[in-house]
Amino acid sequence: MIATKETLNGFNSISHETERKPATTPASEPAVQERLDQMLYLTGRPTLKDFVRLIGSQAVRPQDEGRLNDEWQSAAKVARKLETEEAGAPDNPAIRKLGPEHQPLLVELLKDPLVRNGFNAVPSEVAFVELDKLVVYQKHIDLTFVQELENKLGPAPSEEEVVRTCLPYDHPQPPAKWGRVHHDKYVFVSPSNDLRFLDAMALQPGNIKDYPPPGNTLGILGIAIGFGSNFMNAVYAENRLVLNNGSHRAYTLRKMGLTHAPCIVQHVSSRDELELVASSDVRHNPDFYLKNPRPSMLRDYFDPRLHKVIEVNRRLRQITVSFEIDEAFVPALS
């Protein structure tokens, strides 16, 4: 049996031992600084129970549940009002194809096997989409990461830099480490939220190069851990665009004043096809995103009535892979 476990580990840099020390610290022992991030959470849309639990478990500073209840109720009223005032706001989004000036980048992008193999389940295209028309399912934005993206792009990025940021066909790999922690367990760690279990693969001995065989190998079971294609991606379904990947880049670009961004658009013609390509949130509750008069949209992240910002401990994403081998003799059939 092989199992994978994905977690987000909060790291408080002050240990229990340190907390018990006197307030005065010798100059030779500098105080350890906590590394805190700012996180933005949508409110009024998730259930009250989920919102209170999420904020309560993530916030560095204690949060009063009564106040959280009031904040959620206030945001829920705004959300219900928007269903009337902005009914149909995400309908009929404009999708603009890349121009001739983008053809060299498009050619390189289409050479990428992650594009050819990862976006071939339904008809797809690379296009510019209007950020304010995007429907979103992600309930939080890491504002510290947004600031890092903004610093990297600079105050006035060129259109080519924007395209390369949204569609990074060179796949820059985030920092990560992994290793064996027990005879039947491996742990993978990265600051990137994109670290994930990719797939299990049945391999033949010939698939493994430059590695001495441990014996006369019959077969090899591979467990792939890594990062997704990380392209900004949206699903076009029932006349709406639902952002599938790239929420932080979309938020950053809108924060910087951009109105459109390039992404891979997957065109879905049925709920069966939606099951193939949409996120689990959208698959489990498609009517909210596709039929609700005014679902959660990217611009809601910027509405102070609909979000709450808190400080959280900086976290690492951890994936644990464990396996079990059972060897036995069983009676023959004849």
Coordinates of C-alpha atoms in Angstrom, one line a residue:
M1 CA 0.0 0.0 0.0
I2 CA 1.3 3.5 -0.9
A3 CA -0.2 6.6 0.6
T4 CA 0.4 10.3 0.1
K5 CA -0.5 13.0 2.6
E6 CA -0.5 16.7 1.8
T7 CA -0.3 19.3 4.6
L8 CA 0.6 22.9 5.1
N9 CA 3.0 23.3 8.0
G10 CA 3.0 26.6 10.0
F11 CA 6.4 27.4 11.3
N12 CA 6.5 29.5 14.5
S13 CA 10.2 30.4 14.8
I14 CA 10.0 30.8 18.6
S15 CA 10.1 27.4 20.3
H16 CA 8.4 26.6 23.6
E17 CA 11.8 26.7 25.3
T18 CA 12.5 30.2 24.0
E19 CA 9.1 31.4 25.2
R20 CA 10.0 30.4 28.7
K21 CA 13.1 32.5 28.8
P22 CA 13.1 35.8 30.6
A23 CA 12.2 38.9 28.6
T24 CA 15.7 40.3 28.8
T25 CA 18.1 38.5 26.4
P26 CA 21.9 38.8 26.3
A27 CA 23.3 40.6 23.3
S28 CA 25.0 37.4 22.3
E29 CA 21.5 35.8 21.9
P30 CA 19.6 37.9 19.4
A31 CA 15.8 37.5 19.5
V32 CA 14.3 35.3 16.9
Q33 CA 11.8 37.1 14.7
E34 CA 8.6 35.4 13.6
R35 CA 8.0 35.3 9.9
L36 CA 4.5 36.4 9.3
D37 CA 2.5 36.6 6.1
Q38 CA -0.6 38.6 5.3
M39 CA -3.6 36.5 4.1
L40 CA -6.8 37.8 2.5
Y41 CA -9.9 35.7 3.0
L42 CA -13.3 36.1 1.2
T43 CA -16.2 36.3 3.7
G44 CA -19.9 36.0 3.3
R45 CA -19.5 33.3 0.6
P46 CA -18.1 30.3 2.5
T47 CA -20.3 29.0 5.3
L48 CA -20.2 30.8 8.6
K49 CA -18.9 27.7 10.3
D50 CA -16.0 27.3 7.7
F51 CA -15.1 31.0 8.0
V52 CA -14.9 31.0 11.8
R53 CA -12.9 27.8 11.8
L54 CA -10.5 28.9 9.1
I55 CA -9.8 32.3 10.7
G56 CA -9.6 30.8 14.1
S57 CA -7.0 28.2 13.1
Q58 CA -4.9 30.4 10.8
A59 CA -4.7 33.8 12.5
V60 CA -1.7 34.5 14.7
R61 CA -3.7 36.8 17.0
P62 CA -6.8 35.4 18.7
Q63 CA -10.1 36.3 16.9
D64 CA -13.3 36.9 18.8
E65 CA -16.0 34.6 17.4
G66 CA -18.8 37.0 18.0
R67 CA -17.0 39.7 16.0
L68 CA -16.3 37.1 13.2
N69 CA -19.9 36.2 13.2
D70 CA -20.9 39.9 12.7
E71 CA -18.3 40.4 10.0
W72 CA -19.6 37.3 8.1
Q73 CA -23.2 38.3 8.4
S74 CA -22.4 41.8 7.1
A75 CA -20.5 40.4 4.1
A76 CA -23.3 37.8 3.4
K77 CA -25.8 40.7 3.2
V78 CA -23.6 42.5 0.7
A79 CA -23.2 39.2 -1.3
R80 CA -27.0 38.8 -1.4
K81 CA -27.5 42.4 -2.5
L82 CA -25.0 41.9 -5.3
E83 CA -27.0 39.0 -6.6
T84 CA -29.7 41.5 -7.4
E85 CA -27.7 44.6 -8.3
E86 CA -25.1 42.8 -10.4
A87 CA -27.1 39.8 -11.6
G88 CA -25.4 38.3 -14.7
A89 CA -22.2 40.3 -14.1
P90 CA -19.9 37.3 -15.2
D91 CA -22.0 36.4 -18.2
N92 CA -20.7 36.8 -21.8
P93 CA -17.0 37.4 -21.0
A94 CA -14.9 38.7 -23.9
I95 CA -12.2 36.3 -25.0
R96 CA -9.5 38.0 -27.3
K97 CA -7.0 35.9 -29.2
L98 CA -3.3 36.7 -29.0
G99 CA -2.1 39.0 -31.8
P100 CA 0.6 38.3 -34.4
E101 CA 3.2 40.0 -32.1
H102 CA 2.7 37.1 -29.7
Q103 CA 3.2 34.3 -32.2
P104 CA 6.9 33.5 -31.3
L105 CA 5.8 33.1 -27.6
L106 CA 2.8 31.0 -28.7
V107 CA 5.0 28.7 -30.9
E108 CA 7.3 28.1 -27.9
L109 CA 4.3 27.5 -25.6
L110 CA 2.7 25.0 -27.9
K111 CA 5.9 23.0 -28.1
D112 CA 5.7 22.4 -24.3
P113 CA 4.6 18.8 -23.6
L114 CA 2.7 20.0 -20.5
V115 CA 0.5 22.0 -22.8
R116 CA 0.1 19.3 -25.4
N117 CA -0.7 16.6 -22.9
G118 CA -2.4 18.6 -20.1
F119 CA -4.9 20.7 -22.1
N120 CA -6.1 18.2 -24.8
A121 CA -9.2 16.8 -23.0
V122 CA -11.4 19.6 -24.4
P123 CA -10.9 22.3 -27.0
S124 CA -8.5 24.9 -25.7
E125 CA -7.0 28.2 -26.8
V126 CA -4.5 30.9 -25.6
A127 CA -6.3 34.2 -25.2
F128 CA -6.6 37.4 -23.3
V129 CA -9.5 37.5 -20.7
E130 CA -11.0 40.4 -18.8
L131 CA -10.0 40.0 -15.2
D132 CA -13.1 41.6 -13.7
K133 CA -15.3 39.1 -15.5
L134 CA -13.6 36.1 -13.9
V135 CA -15.5 33.8 -11.6
V136 CA -13.3 32.5 -8.7
Y137 CA -13.5 29.5 -6.4
Q138 CA -10.3 30.2 -4.3
K139 CA -11.3 31.7 -1.0
H140 CA -7.9 33.2 0.0
I141 CA -5.0 35.2 -1.4
D142 CA -1.5 35.3 0.0
L143 CA -0.8 39.0 0.0
T144 CA 2.9 38.4 0.9
F145 CA 3.3 36.3 -2.2
V146 CA 1.4 39.0 -4.2
Q147 CA 3.9 41.6 -3.1
E148 CA 6.8 39.3 -4.2
L149 CA 5.2 38.9 -7.6
E150 CA 4.7 42.7 -7.9
N151 CA 8.3 43.4 -7.0
K152 CA 9.5 40.9 -9.6
L153 CA 7.3 42.4 -12.4
G154 CA 8.3 46.0 -11.6
P155 CA 6.1 49.1 -11.8
A156 CA 5.6 48.9 -15.6
P157 CA 6.0 45.4 -17.0
S158 CA 6.0 45.0 -20.8
E159 CA 3.2 42.9 -22.4
E160 CA 5.8 40.2 -23.1
E161 CA 6.8 40.0 -19.4
V162 CA 3.1 39.7 -18.5
V163 CA 2.6 36.9 -21.0
R164 CA 5.7 35.1 -19.7
T165 CA 4.5 35.5 -16.2
C166 CA 1.1 34.1 -16.9
L167 CA 2.3 31.4 -19.3
P168 CA 5.8 30.3 -18.1
Y169 CA 6.6 27.6 -20.6
D170 CA 10.2 27.5 -19.2
H171 CA 8.7 26.2 -15.9
P172 CA 10.9 27.8 -13.3
Q173 CA 11.0 25.4 -10.4
P174 CA 10.3 26.7 -6.8
P175 CA 12.7 25.7 -4.1
A176 CA 12.0 22.3 -2.6
K177 CA 13.7 19.5 -0.7
W178 CA 12.8 15.9 -0.1
G179 CA 14.3 12.9 1.5
R180 CA 13.8 9.5 3.2
V181 CA 12.7 9.9 6.8
H182 CA 12.1 6.2 7.5
H183 CA 12.5 3.0 5.7
D184 CA 8.9 3.2 4.4
K185 CA 8.4 7.0 4.3
Y186 CA 9.6 10.0 2.2
V187 CA 8.8 13.7 2.8
F188 CA 8.7 16.5 0.3
V189 CA 8.7 20.2 1.4
S190 CA 8.4 23.4 -0.5
P191 CA 7.2 27.0 0.2
S192 CA 5.2 26.7 -3.0
N193 CA 1.5 26.0 -2.7
D194 CA 1.8 24.2 -6.1
L195 CA 3.7 21.2 -4.7
R196 CA 1.5 18.2 -5.3
F197 CA 1.1 14.5 -5.9
L198 CA 1.2 14.2 -9.7
D199 CA 0.5 10.6 -10.5
A200 CA 1.5 6.9 -9.9
M201 CA 3.3 5.3 -12.8
A202 CA 4.1 1.7 -13.8
L203 CA 7.6 1.7 -15.2
Q204 CA 9.8 -0.8 -16.9
P205 CA 13.5 -1.3 -16.0
G206 CA 14.4 0.4 -19.3
N207 CA 12.7 3.6 -18.2
I208 CA 15.3 4.1 -15.5
K209 CA 18.6 5.5 -16.8
D210 CA 22.0 5.8 -15.0
Y211 CA 20.8 4.1 -11.8
P212 CA 22.3 0.8 -10.7
P213 CA 19.5 -1.9 -10.5
P214 CA 19.0 -3.3 -7.0
G215 CA 18.4 -6.7 -8.5
N216 CA 16.9 -8.4 -11.5
T217 CA 14.1 -5.9 -11.7
L218 CA 10.6 -7.0 -12.8
G219 CA 8.8 -3.7 -12.6
I220 CA 9.1 -0.3 -11.0
L221 CA 6.2 1.6 -9.3
G222 CA 6.8 5.3 -9.5
I223 CA 5.2 8.0 -7.3
A224 CA 5.6 11.4 -8.9
I225 CA 5.7 14.4 -6.7
G226 CA 6.3 17.8 -8.2
F227 CA 4.6 21.0 -9.5
G228 CA 1.8 21.5 -12.0
S229 CA 2.2 23.2 -15.3
N230 CA 1.5 26.5 -13.5
F231 CA -0.1 28.2 -16.5
M232 CA -2.8 30.7 -15.8
N233 CA -5.9 28.8 -16.9
A234 CA -9.7 29.4 -17.0
V235 CA -12.6 27.1 -17.9
Y236 CA -15.3 28.5 -20.2
A237 CA -18.5 26.8 -19.3
E238 CA -22.2 27.8 -19.7
N239 CA -21.2 31.3 -20.8
R240 CA -18.9 32.0 -17.9
L241 CA -15.1 32.0 -17.3
V242 CA -14.1 30.3 -14.1
L243 CA -10.5 30.9 -13.1
N244 CA -8.9 27.4 -12.7
N245 CA -5.3 28.3 -11.9
G246 CA -3.3 31.5 -11.4
S247 CA -5.4 33.4 -8.8
H248 CA -2.4 35.2 -7.3
R249 CA -1.1 36.3 -10.7
A250 CA -4.6 37.5 -11.7
Y251 CA -4.9 39.4 -8.4
T252 CA -1.4 40.9 -8.8
L253 CA -2.1 42.1 -12.3
R254 CA -5.4 43.7 -11.4
K255 CA -3.8 45.3 -8.4
M256 CA -1.2 46.8 -10.7
G257 CA -3.9 48.3 -12.9
L258 CA -4.1 45.8 -15.7
T259 CA -7.6 44.9 -17.0
H260 CA -6.8 41.8 -19.1
A261 CA -4.4 38.9 -18.8
P262 CA -3.4 36.0 -21.1
C263 CA -4.4 32.5 -20.1
I264 CA -5.2 29.0 -21.5
V265 CA -9.0 28.8 -21.9
Q266 CA -10.6 25.4 -21.9
H267 CA -14.0 25.3 -23.6
V268 CA -16.4 23.0 -21.9
S269 CA -19.7 22.0 -23.6
S270 CA -21.2 19.8 -20.9
R271 CA -21.2 19.0 -17.2
D272 CA -19.4 15.7 -18.0
E273 CA -16.6 17.7 -19.6
L274 CA -16.6 20.0 -16.6
E275 CA -15.9 17.0 -14.4
L276 CA -12.7 16.4 -16.5
V277 CA -11.1 19.8 -16.2
A278 CA -12.6 21.9 -13.4
S279 CA -11.4 22.2 -9.8
S280 CA -12.9 20.1 -7.1
D281 CA -14.9 23.1 -5.7
V282 CA -16.5 23.8 -9.0
R283 CA -17.2 20.1 -9.7
H284 CA -18.9 19.7 -6.3
N285 CA -21.0 22.8 -6.6
P286 CA -21.3 23.8 -10.3
D287 CA -24.6 25.6 -10.0
F288 CA -23.1 28.2 -7.6
Y289 CA -20.4 29.1 -10.1
L290 CA -22.4 28.7 -13.3
K291 CA -26.0 29.5 -12.4
N292 CA -25.9 31.8 -9.4
P293 CA -26.8 35.4 -10.6
R294 CA -23.6 36.8 -9.0
P295 CA -21.1 34.2 -7.8
S296 CA -17.7 35.1 -6.3
M297 CA -15.6 37.0 -8.7
L298 CA -12.0 38.2 -8.9
R299 CA -13.0 41.8 -8.1
D300 CA -14.5 40.6 -4.8
Y301 CA -10.9 40.2 -3.5
F302 CA -10.7 44.0 -3.7
D303 CA -14.0 44.9 -2.0
P304 CA -13.3 45.6 1.7
R305 CA -16.9 44.6 2.5
L306 CA -16.3 41.1 1.2
H307 CA -12.9 40.2 2.6
K308 CA -10.8 40.0 5.8
V309 CA -7.0 40.3 6.1
I310 CA -5.2 38.6 8.9
E311 CA -1.6 37.7 9.8
V312 CA -0.6 34.1 9.6
N313 CA 2.5 32.1 10.3
R314 CA 4.6 31.5 7.2
R315 CA 3.9 28.0 6.1
L316 CA 5.6 25.3 4.0
R317 CA 3.7 22.7 2.0
Q318 CA 4.6 19.2 2.9
I319 CA 3.7 15.9 1.1
T320 CA 4.4 12.6 2.9
V321 CA 4.6 9.4 0.8
S322 CA 4.5 6.2 2.7
F323 CA 4.4 2.6 1.5
E324 CA 3.8 -0.9 2.9
I325 CA 5.2 -4.2 1.5
D326 CA 3.4 -7.4 2.3
E327 CA 5.2 -10.6 1.2
A328 CA 3.5 -14.0 1.8
F329 CA 3.0 -17.5 0.3
V330 CA -0.6 -18.5 -0.5
P331 CA -2.0 -21.9 -1.5
A332 CA -1.9 -22.8 -5.1
L333 CA -5.2 -23.1 -7.0
S334 CA -4.4 -26.7 -8.2

